[in-house]
JSON list of C-alpha atoms in Angstrom, two decimals:
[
{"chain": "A", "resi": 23, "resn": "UNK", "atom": "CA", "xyz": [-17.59, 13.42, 16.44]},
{"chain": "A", "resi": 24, "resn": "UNK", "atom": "CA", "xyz": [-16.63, 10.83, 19.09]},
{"chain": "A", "resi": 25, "resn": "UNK", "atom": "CA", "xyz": [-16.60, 7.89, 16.37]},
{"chain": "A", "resi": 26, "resn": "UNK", "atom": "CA", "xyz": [-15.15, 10.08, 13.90]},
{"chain": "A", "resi": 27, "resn": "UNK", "atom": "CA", "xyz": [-12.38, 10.88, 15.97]},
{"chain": "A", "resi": 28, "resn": "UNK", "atom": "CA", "xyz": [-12.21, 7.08, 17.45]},
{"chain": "A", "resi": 29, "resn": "UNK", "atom": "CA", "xyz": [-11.79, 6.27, 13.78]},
{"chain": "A", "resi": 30, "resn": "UNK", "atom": "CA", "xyz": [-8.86, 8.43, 13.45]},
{"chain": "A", "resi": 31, "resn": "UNK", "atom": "CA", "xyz": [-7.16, 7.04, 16.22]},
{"chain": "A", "resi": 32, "resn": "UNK", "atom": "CA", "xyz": [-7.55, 3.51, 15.40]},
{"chain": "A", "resi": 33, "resn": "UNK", "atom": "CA", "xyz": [-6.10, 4.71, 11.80]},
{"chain": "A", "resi": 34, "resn": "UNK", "atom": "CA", "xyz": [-3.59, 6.35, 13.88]},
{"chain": "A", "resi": 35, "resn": "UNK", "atom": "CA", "xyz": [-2.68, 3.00, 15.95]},
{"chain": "A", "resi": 36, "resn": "UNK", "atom": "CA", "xyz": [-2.64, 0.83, 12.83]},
{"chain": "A", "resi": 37, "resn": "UNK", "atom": "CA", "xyz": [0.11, 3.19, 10.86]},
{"chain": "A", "resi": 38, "resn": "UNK", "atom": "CA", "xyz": [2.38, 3.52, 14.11]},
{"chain": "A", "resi": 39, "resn": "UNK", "atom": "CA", "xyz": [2.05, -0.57, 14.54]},
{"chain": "A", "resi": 40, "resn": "UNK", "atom": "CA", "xyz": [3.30, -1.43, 10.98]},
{"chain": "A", "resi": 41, "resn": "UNK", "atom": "CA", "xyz": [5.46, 0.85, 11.16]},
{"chain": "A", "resi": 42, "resn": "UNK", "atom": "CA", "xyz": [6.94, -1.18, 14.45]},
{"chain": "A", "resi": 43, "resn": "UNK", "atom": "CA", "xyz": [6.76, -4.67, 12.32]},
{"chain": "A", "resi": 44, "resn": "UNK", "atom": "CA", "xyz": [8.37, -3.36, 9.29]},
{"chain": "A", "resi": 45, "resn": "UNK", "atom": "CA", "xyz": [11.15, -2.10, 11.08]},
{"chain": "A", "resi": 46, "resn": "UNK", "atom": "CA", "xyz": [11.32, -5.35, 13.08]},
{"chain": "A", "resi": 47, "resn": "UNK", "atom": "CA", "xyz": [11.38, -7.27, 9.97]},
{"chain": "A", "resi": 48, "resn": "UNK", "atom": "CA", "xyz": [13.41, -5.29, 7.53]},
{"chain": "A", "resi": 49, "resn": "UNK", "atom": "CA", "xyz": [15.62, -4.27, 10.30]},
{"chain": "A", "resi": 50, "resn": "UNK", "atom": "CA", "xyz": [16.42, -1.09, 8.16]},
{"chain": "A", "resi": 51, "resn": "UNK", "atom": "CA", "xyz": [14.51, 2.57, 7.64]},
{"chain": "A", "resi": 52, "resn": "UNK", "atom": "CA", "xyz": [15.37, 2.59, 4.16]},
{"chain": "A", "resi": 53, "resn": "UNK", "atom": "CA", "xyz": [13.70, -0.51, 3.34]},
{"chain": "A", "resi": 54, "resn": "UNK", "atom": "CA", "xyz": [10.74, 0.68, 5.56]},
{"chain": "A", "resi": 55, "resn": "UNK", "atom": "CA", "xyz": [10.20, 3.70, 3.94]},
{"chain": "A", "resi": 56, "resn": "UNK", "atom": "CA", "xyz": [10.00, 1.82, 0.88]},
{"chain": "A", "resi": 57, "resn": "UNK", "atom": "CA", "xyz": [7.50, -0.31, 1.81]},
{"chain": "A", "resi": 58, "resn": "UNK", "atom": "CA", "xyz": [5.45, 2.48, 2.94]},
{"chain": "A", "resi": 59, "resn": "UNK", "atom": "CA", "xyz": [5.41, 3.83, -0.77]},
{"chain": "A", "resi": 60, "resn": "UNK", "atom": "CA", "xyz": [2.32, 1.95, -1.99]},
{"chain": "A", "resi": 61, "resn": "UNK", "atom": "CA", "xyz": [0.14, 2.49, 0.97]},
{"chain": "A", "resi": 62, "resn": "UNK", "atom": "CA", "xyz": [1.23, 6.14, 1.08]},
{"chain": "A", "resi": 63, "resn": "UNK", "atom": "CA", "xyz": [0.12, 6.50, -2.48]},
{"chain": "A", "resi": 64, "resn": "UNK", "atom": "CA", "xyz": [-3.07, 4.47, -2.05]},
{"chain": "A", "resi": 65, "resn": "UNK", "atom": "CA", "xyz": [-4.38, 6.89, 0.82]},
{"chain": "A", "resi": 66, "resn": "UNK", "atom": "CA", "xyz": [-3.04, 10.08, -1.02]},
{"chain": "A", "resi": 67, "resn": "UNK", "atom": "CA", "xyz": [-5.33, 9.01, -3.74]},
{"chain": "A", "resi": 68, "resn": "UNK", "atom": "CA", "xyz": [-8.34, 7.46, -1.69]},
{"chain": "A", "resi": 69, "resn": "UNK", "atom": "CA", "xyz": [-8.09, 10.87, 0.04]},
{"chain": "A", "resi": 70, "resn": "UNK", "atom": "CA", "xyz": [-7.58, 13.43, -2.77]},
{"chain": "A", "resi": 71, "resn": "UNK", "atom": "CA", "xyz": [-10.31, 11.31, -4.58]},
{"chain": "A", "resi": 72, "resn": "UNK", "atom": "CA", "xyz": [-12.92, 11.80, -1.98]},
{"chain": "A", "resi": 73, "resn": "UNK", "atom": "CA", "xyz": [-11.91, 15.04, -2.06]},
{"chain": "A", "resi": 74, "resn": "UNK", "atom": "CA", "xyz": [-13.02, 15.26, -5.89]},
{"chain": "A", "resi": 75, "resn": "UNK", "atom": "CA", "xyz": [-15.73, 12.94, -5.72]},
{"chain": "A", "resi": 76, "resn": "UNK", "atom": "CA", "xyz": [-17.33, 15.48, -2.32]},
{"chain": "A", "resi": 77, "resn": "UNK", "atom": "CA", "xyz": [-17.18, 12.72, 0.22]},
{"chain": "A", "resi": 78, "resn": "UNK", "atom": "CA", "xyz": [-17.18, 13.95, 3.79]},
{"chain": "A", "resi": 79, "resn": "UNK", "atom": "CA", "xyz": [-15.72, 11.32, 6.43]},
{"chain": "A", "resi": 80, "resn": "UNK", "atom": "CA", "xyz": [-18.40, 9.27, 8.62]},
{"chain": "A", "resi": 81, "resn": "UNK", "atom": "CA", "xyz": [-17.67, 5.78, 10.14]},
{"chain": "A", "resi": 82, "resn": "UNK", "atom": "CA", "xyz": [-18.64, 3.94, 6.69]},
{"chain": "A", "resi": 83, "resn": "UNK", "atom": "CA", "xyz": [-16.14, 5.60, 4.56]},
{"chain": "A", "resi": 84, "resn": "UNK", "atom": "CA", "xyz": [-13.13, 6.29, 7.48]},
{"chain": "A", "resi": 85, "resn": "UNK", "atom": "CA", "xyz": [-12.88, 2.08, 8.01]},
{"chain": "A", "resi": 86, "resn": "UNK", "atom": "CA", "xyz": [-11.38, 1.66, 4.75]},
{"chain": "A", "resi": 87, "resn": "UNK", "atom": "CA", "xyz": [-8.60, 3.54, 5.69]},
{"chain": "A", "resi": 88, "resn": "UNK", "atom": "CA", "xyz": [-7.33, 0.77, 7.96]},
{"chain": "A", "resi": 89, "resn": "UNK", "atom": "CA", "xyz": [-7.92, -1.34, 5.63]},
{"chain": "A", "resi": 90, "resn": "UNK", "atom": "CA", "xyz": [-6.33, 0.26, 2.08]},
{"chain": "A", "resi": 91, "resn": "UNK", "atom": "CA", "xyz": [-2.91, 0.41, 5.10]},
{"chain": "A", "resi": 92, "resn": "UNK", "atom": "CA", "xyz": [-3.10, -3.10, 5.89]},
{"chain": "A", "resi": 93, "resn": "UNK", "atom": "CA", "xyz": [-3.40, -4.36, 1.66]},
{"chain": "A", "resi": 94, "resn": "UNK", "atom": "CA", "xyz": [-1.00, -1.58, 0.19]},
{"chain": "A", "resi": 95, "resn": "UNK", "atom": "CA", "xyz": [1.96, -2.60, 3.31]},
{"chain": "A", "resi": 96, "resn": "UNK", "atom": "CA", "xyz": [0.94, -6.26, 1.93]},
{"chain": "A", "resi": 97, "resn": "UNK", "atom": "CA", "xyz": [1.26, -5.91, -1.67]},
{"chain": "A", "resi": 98, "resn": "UNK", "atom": "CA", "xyz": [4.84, -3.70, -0.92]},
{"chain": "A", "resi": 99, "resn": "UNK", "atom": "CA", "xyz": [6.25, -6.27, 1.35]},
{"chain": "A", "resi": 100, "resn": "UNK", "atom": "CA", "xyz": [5.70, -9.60, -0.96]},
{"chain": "A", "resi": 101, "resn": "UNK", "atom": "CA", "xyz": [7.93, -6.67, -3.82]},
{"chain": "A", "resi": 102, "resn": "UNK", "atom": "CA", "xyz": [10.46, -5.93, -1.20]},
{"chain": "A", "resi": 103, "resn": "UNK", "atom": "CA", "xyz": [11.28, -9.39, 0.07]},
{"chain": "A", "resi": 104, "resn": "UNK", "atom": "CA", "xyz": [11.37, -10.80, -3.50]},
{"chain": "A", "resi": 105, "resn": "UNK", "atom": "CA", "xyz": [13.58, -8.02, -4.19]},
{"chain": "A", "resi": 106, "resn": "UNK", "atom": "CA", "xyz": [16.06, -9.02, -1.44]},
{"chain": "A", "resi": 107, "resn": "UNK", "atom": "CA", "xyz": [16.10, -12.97, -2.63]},
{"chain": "A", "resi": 108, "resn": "UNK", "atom": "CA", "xyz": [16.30, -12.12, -5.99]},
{"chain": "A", "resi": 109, "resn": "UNK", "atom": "CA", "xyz": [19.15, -9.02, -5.93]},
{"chain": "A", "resi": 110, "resn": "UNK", "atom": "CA", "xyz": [19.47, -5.34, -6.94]},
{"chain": "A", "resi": 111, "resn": "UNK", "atom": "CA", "xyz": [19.50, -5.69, -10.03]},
{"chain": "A", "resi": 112, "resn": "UNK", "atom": "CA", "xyz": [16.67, -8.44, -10.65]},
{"chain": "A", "resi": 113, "resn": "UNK", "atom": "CA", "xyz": [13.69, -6.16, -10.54]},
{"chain": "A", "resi": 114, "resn": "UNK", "atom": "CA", "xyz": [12.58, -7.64, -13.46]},
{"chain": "A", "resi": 115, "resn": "UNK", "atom": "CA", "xyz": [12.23, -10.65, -12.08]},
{"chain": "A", "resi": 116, "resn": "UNK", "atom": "CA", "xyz": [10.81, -9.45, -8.90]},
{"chain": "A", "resi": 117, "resn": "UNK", "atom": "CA", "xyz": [7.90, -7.94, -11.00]},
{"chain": "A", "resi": 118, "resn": "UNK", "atom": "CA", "xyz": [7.50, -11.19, -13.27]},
{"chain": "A", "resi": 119, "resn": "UNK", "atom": "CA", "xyz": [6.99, -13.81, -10.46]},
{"chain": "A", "resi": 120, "resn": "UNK", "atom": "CA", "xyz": [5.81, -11.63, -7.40]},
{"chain": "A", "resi": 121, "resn": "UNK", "atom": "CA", "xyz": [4.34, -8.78, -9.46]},
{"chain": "A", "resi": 122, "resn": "UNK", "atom": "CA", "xyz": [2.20, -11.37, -10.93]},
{"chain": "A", "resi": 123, "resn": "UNK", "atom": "CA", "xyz": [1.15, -12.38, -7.64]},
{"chain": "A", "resi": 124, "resn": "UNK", "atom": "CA", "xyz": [0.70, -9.23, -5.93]},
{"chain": "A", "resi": 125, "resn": "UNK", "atom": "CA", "xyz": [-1.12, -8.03, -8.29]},
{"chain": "A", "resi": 126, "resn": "UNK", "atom": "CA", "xyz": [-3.74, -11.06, -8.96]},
{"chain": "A", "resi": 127, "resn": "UNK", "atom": "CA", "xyz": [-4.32, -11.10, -4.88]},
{"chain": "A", "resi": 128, "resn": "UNK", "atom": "CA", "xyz": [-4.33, -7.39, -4.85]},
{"chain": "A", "resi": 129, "resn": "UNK", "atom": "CA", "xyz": [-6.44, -7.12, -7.85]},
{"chain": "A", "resi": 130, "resn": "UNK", "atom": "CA", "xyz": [-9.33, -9.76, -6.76]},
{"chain": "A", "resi": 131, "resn": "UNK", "atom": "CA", "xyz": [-9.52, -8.39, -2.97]},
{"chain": "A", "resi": 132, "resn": "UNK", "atom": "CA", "xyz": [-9.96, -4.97, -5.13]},
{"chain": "A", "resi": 133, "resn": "UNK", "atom": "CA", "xyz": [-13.20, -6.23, -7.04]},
{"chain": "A", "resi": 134, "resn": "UNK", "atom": "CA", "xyz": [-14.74, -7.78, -4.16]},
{"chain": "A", "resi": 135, "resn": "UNK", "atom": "CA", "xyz": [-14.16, -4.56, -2.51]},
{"chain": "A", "resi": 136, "resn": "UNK", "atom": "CA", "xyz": [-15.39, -1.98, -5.48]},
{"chain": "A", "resi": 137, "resn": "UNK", "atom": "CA", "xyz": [-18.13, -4.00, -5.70]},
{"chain": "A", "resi": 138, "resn": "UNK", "atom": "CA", "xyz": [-19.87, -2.27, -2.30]},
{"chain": "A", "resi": 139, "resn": "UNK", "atom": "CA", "xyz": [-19.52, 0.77, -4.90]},
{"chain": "A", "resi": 140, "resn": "UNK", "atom": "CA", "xyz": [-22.75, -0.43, -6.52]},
{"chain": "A", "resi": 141, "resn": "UNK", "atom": "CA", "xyz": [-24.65, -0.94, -3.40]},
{"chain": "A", "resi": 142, "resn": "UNK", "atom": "CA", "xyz": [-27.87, 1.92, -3.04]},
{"chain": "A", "resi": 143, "resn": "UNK", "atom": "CA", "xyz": [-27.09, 2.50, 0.66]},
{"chain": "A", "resi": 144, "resn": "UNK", "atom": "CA", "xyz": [-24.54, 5.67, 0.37]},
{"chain": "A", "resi": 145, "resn": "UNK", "atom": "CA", "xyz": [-22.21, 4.59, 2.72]},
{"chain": "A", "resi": 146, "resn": "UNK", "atom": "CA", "xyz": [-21.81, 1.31, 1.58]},
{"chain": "A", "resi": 147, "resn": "UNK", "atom": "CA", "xyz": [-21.44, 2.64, -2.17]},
{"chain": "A", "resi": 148, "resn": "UNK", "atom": "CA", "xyz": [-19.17, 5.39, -0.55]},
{"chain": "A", "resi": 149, "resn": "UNK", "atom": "CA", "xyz": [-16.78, 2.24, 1.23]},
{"chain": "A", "resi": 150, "resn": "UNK", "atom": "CA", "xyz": [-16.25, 0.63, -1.81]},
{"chain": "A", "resi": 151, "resn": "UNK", "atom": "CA", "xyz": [-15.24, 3.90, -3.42]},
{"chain": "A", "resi": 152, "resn": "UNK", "atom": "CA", "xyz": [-12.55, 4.56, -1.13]},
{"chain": "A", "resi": 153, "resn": "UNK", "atom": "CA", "xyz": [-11.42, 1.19, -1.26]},
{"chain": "A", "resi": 154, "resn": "UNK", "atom": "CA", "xyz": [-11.27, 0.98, -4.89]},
{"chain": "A", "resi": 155, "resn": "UNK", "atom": "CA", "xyz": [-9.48, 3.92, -5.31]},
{"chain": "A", "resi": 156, "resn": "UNK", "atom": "CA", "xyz": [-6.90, 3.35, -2.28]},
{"chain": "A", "resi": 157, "resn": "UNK", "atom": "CA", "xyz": [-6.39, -0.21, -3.36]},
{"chain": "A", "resi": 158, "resn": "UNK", "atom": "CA", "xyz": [-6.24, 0.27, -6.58]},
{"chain": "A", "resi": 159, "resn": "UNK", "atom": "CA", "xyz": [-3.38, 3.10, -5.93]},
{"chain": "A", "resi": 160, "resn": "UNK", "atom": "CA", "xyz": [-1.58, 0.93, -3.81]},
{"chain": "A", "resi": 161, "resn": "UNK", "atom": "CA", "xyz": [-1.60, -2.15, -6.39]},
{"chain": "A", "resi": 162, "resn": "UNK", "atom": "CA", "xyz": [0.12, 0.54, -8.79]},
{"chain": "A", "resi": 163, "resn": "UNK", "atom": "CA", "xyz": [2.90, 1.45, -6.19]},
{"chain": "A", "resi": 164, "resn": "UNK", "atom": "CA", "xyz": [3.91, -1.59, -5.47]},
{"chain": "A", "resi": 165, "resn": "UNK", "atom": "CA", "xyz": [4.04, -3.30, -8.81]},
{"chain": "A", "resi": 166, "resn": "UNK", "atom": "CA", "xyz": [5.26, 0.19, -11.05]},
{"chain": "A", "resi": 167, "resn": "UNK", "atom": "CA", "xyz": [6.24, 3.01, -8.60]},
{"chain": "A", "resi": 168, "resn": "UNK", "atom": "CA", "xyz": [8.11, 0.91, -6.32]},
{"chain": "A", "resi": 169, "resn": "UNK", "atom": "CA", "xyz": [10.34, -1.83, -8.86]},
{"chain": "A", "resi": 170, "resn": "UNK", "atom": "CA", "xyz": [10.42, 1.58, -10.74]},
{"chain": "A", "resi": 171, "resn": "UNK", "atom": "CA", "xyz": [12.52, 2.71, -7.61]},
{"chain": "A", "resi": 172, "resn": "UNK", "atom": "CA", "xyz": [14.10, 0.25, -6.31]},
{"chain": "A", "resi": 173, "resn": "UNK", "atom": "CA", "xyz": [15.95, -0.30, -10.42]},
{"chain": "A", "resi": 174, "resn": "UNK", "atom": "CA", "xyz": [16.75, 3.32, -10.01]},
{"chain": "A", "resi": 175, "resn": "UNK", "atom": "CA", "xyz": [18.71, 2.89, -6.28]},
{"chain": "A", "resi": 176, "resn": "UNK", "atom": "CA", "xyz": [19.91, -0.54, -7.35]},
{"chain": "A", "resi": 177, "resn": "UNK", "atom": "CA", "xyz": [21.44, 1.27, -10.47]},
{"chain": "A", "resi": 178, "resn": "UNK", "atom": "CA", "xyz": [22.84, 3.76, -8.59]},
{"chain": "A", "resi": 179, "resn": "UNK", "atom": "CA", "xyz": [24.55, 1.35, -6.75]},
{"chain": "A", "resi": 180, "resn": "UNK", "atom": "CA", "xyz": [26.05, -0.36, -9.48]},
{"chain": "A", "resi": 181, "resn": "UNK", "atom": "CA", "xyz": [27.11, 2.54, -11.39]},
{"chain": "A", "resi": 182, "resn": "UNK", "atom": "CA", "xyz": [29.26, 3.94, -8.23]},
{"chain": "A", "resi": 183, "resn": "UNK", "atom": "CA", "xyz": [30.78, 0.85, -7.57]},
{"chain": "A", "resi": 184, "resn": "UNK", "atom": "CA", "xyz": [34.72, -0.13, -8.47]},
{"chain": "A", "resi": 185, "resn": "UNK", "atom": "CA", "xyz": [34.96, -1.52, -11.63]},
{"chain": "A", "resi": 186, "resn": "UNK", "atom": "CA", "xyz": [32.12, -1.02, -13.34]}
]
């Protein structure tokens, strides 16, 4: 119970400290909470699947949750900083060059990963899970959901604005 809930903390201590250096480097809660989309959806999903799969938490399984943070804030930042070189209304560019990137460093550290999934020992196979599915989640929020967004807002910028 003591590691369990040591776990949680730590999990705790890592959200509240990117949460510090986003703000510090974006400099704006908007463009936090926009970063926070892909990790957000990658531990919805690495939780709702262990849910499904009948996972309970123990220290194997609750260390990826640190981990799917620390990848998902990753993958959203490189979007979010292309984003701001690039424009509002450039998100297709954003995706082509960064996307591409995002989501071939996302994508390999997501293999090596998945691959604990095939190890016998449970909570090995178990860690992988989780960080397949959390990783995996975030890779899609940060290189669909989130351009997917930030077109929308920049759109809705442009179509309010004089003259257009």
């Amino acid at each position: 119970t003591r590691l369990k809930s040591s776990f949680s903390q730590a999990g705790l201590v890592t959200l509240f400290a990117v949460l510090l250096l986003l703000l510090f480097d974006f400099r704006s809660v908007r463009r936090t909470l926009l970063a926070l989309l892909p990790v957000s959806l990658g531990l919805s999903i690495a939780w709702g699947g262990m849910a499904l799969l009948g996972m309970s938490y123990h220290p194997a399984n609750v260390i990826a949750f640190p981990l799917v943070i620390g990848i998902g804030i990753d993958a959203g930042v490189h979007i979010l900083h292309r984003h701001r070189q690039e424009g509002a209304g450039q998100v297709a560019a954003v995706i082509q060059h960064t996307g591409r990137a995002v989501l071939m460093s996302t994508g390999t550290t997501m293999i090596a990963f998945g691959s604990l999934s095939l190890a016998n020992h449970t909570g090995m196979s178990e860690l992988g899970q989780v960080l397949l599915m959390g990783i995996a989640a975030s890779l899609l929020g940060a290189t669909l959901l989130l351009p997917a967004l930030l077109a929308l807002l920049g759109r809705g910028r442009t179509d309010t604005s004089p003259g257009t």
